[in-house]
PDB file of C-alpha atoms in Angstrom:
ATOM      1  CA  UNK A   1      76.137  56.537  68.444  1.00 82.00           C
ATOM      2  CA  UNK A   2      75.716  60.028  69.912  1.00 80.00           C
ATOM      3  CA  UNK A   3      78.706  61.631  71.282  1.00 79.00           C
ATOM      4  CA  UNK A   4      78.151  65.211  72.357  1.00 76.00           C
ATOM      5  CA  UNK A   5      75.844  67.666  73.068  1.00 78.00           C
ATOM      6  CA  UNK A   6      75.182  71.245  73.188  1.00 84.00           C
ATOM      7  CA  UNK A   7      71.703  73.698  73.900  1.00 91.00           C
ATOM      8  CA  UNK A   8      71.226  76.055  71.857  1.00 93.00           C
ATOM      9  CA  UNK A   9      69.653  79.536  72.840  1.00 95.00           C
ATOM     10  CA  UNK A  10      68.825  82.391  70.361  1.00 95.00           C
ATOM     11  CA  UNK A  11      68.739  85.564  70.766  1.00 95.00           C
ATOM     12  CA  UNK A  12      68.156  89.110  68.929  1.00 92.00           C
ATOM     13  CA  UNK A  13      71.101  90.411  71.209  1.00 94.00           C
ATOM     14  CA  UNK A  14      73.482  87.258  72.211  1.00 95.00           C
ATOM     15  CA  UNK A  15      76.525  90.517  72.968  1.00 96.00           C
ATOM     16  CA  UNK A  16      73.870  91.173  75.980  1.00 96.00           C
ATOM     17  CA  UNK A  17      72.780  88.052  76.737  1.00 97.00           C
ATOM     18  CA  UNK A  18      76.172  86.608  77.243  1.00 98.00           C
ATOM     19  CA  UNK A  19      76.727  88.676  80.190  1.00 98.00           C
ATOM     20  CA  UNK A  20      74.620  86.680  82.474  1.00 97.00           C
ATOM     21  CA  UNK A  21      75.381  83.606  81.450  1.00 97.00           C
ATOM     22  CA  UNK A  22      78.897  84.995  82.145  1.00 97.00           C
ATOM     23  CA  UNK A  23      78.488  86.975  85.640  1.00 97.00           C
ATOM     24  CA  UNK A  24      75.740  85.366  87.068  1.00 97.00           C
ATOM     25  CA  UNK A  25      76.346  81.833  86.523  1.00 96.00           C
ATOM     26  CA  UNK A  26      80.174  81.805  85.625  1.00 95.00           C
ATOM     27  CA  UNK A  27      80.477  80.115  82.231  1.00 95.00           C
ATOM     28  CA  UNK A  28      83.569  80.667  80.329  1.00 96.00           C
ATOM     29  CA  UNK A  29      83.089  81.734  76.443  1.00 97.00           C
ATOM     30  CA  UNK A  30      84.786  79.171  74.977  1.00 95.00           C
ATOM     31  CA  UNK A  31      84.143  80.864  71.367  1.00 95.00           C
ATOM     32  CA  UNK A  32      83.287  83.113  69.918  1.00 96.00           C
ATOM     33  CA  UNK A  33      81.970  83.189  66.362  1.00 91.00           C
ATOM     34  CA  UNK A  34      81.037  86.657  64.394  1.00 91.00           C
ATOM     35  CA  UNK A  35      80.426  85.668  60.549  1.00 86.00           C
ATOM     36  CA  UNK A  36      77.978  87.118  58.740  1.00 82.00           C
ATOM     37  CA  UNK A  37      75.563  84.561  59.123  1.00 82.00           C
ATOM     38  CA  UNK A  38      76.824  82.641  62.141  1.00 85.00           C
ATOM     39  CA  UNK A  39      77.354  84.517  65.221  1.00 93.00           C
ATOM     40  CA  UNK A  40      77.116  83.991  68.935  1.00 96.00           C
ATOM     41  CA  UNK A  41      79.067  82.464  71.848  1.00 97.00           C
ATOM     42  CA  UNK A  42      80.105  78.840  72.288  1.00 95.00           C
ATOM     43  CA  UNK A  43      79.630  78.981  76.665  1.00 96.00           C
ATOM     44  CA  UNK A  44      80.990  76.709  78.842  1.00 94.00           C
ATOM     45  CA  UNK A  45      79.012  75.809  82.505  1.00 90.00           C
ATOM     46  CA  UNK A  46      82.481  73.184  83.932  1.00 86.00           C
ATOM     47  CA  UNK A  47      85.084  71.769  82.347  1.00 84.00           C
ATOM     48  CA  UNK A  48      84.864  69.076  79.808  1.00 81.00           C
ATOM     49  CA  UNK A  49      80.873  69.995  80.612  1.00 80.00           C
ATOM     50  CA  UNK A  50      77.802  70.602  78.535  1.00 86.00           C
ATOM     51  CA  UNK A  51      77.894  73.537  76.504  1.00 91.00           C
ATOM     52  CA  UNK A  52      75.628  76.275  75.523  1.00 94.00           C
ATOM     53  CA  UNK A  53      75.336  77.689  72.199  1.00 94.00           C
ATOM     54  CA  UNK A  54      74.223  81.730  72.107  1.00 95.00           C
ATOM     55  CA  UNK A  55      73.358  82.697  69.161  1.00 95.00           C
ATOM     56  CA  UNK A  56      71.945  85.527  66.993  1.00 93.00           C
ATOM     57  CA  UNK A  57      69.220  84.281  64.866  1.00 90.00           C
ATOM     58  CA  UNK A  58      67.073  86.805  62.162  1.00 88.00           C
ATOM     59  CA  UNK A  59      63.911  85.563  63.582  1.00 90.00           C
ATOM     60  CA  UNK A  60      64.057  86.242  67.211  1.00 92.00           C
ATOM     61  CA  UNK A  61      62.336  89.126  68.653  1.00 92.00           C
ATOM     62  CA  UNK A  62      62.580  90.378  72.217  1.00 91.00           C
ATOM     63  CA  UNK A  63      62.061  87.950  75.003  1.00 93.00           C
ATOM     64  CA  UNK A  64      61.047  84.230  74.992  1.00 94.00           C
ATOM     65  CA  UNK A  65      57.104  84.320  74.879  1.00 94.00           C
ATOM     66  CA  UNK A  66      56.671  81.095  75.786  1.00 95.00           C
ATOM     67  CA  UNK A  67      59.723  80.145  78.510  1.00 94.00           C
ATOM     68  CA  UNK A  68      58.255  76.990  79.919  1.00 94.00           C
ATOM     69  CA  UNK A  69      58.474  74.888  76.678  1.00 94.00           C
ATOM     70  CA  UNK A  70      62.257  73.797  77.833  1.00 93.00           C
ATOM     71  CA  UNK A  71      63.914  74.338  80.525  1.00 95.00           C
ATOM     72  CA  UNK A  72      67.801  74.337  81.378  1.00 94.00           C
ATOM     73  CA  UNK A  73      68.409  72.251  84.360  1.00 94.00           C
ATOM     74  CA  UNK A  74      71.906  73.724  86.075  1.00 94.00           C
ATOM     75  CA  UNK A  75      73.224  71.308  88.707  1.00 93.00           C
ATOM     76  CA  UNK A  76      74.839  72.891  91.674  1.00 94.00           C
ATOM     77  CA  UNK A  77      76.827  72.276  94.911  1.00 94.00           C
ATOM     78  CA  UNK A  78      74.988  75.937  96.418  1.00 96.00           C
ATOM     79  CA  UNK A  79      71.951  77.292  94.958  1.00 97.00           C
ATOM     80  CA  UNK A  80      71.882  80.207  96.824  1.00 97.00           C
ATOM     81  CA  UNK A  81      75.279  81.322  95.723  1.00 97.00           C
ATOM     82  CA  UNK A  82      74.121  81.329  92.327  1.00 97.00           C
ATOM     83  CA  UNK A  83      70.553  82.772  93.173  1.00 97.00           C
ATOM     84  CA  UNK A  84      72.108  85.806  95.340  1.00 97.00           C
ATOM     85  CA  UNK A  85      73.566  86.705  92.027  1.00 97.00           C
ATOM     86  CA  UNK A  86      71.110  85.943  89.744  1.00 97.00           C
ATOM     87  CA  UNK A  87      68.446  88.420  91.875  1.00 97.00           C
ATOM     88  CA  UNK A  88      70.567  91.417  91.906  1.00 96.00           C
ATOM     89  CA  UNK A  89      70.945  91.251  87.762  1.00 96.00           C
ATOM     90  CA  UNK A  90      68.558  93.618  86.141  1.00 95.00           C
ATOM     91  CA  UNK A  91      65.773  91.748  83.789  1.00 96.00           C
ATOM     92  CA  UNK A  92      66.186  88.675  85.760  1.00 98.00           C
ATOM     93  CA  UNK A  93      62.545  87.109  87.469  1.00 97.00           C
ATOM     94  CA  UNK A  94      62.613  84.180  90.431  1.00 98.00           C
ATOM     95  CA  UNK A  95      59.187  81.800  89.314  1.00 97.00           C
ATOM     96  CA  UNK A  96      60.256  79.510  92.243  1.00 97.00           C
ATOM     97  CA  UNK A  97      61.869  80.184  95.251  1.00 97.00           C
ATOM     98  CA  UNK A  98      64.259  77.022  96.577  1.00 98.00           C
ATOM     99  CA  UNK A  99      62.024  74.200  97.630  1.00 97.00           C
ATOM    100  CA  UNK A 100      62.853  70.362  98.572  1.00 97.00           C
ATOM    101  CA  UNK A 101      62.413  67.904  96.062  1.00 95.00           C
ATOM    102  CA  UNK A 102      61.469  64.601  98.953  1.00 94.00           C
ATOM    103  CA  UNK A 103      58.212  65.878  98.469  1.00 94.00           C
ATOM    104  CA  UNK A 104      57.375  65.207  95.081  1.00 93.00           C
ATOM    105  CA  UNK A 105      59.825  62.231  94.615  1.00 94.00           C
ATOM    106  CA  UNK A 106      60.296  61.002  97.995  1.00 95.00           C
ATOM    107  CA  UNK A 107      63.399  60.110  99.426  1.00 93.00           C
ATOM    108  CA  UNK A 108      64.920  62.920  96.962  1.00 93.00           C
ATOM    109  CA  UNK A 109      67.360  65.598  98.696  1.00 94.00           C
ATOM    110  CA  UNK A 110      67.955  67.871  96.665  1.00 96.00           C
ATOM    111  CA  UNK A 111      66.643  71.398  96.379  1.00 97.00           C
ATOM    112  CA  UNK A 112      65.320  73.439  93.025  1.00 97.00           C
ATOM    113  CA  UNK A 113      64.637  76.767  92.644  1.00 97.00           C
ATOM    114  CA  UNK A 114      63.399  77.987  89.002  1.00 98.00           C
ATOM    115  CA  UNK A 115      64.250  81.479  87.213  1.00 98.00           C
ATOM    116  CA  UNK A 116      64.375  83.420  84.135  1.00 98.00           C
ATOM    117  CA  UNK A 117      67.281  84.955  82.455  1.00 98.00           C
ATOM    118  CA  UNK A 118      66.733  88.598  81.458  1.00 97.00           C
ATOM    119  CA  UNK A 119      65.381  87.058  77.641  1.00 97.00           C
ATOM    120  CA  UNK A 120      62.872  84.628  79.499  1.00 97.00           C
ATOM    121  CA  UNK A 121      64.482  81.684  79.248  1.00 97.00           C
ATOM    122  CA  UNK A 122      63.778  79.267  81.962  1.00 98.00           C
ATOM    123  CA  UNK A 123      66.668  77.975  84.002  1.00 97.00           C
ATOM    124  CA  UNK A 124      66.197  75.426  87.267  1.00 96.00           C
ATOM    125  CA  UNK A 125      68.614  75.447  89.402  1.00 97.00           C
ATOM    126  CA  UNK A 126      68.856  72.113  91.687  1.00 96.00           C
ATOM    127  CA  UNK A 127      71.162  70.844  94.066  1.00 96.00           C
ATOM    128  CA  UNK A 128      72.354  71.667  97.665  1.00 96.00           C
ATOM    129  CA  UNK A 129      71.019  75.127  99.107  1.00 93.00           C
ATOM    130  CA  UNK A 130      74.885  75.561  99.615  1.00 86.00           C
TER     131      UNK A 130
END
């Protein structure tokens, strides 16, 4: 049986990462790890909610070259709360601005907009506009 889960997101620079997972989209560190060889944050998005793992890891580089391999769905009661935010943070890039979702699976109302985080990582937002 599975019981839990957790994403994990390296990084050459989790101390500077963890700020916008932080300011822009208001998870709470929940841990934070700094051995030798394990080190990162343990995030939080709600409570008792999925977790995100940032961590430092040797062979990282820079920014995600390829950030449409995964992307982190974020479910939300206002998009544009968390998109008002996310534009004004330095390194941050809107692919997709807030579009309905009836379109492509019809009867569907909710919204999605699609970003990057300052590292590249793809992040959809998708909910209510607010």
């Amino acid at each position: 049986m599975l019981t839990q889960y957790k994403i994990f997101i390296y990084s050459s620079n989790p101390d500077k990462l963890v700020k916008f997972y932080t300011e822009v989209l208001g998870c709470r560190i929940v841990k934070k790890l700094e051995y030798e060889l394990d080190y990162g944050y343990t995030l939080e998005l709600s409570p008792g909610g999925m977790q995100i793992w940032l961590a430092k890891h040797s062979k990282i580089k820079g920014k995600n070259k390829d950030p449409f391999r995964y992307i982190l769905n974020i479910y939300t009661d206002n998009i544009n709360f968390y998109l008002k935010k996310a534009r004004s943070y330095l390194g941050v890039t809107v692919v997709a601005e807030p579009f309905p979702m009836g379109p492509i699976i019809p009867g569907e109302t909710r919204w999605v907009c699609t970003l990057l985080d300052p590292e590249n990582n793809c992040i959809q937002l998708m909910g209510k506009l607010e």
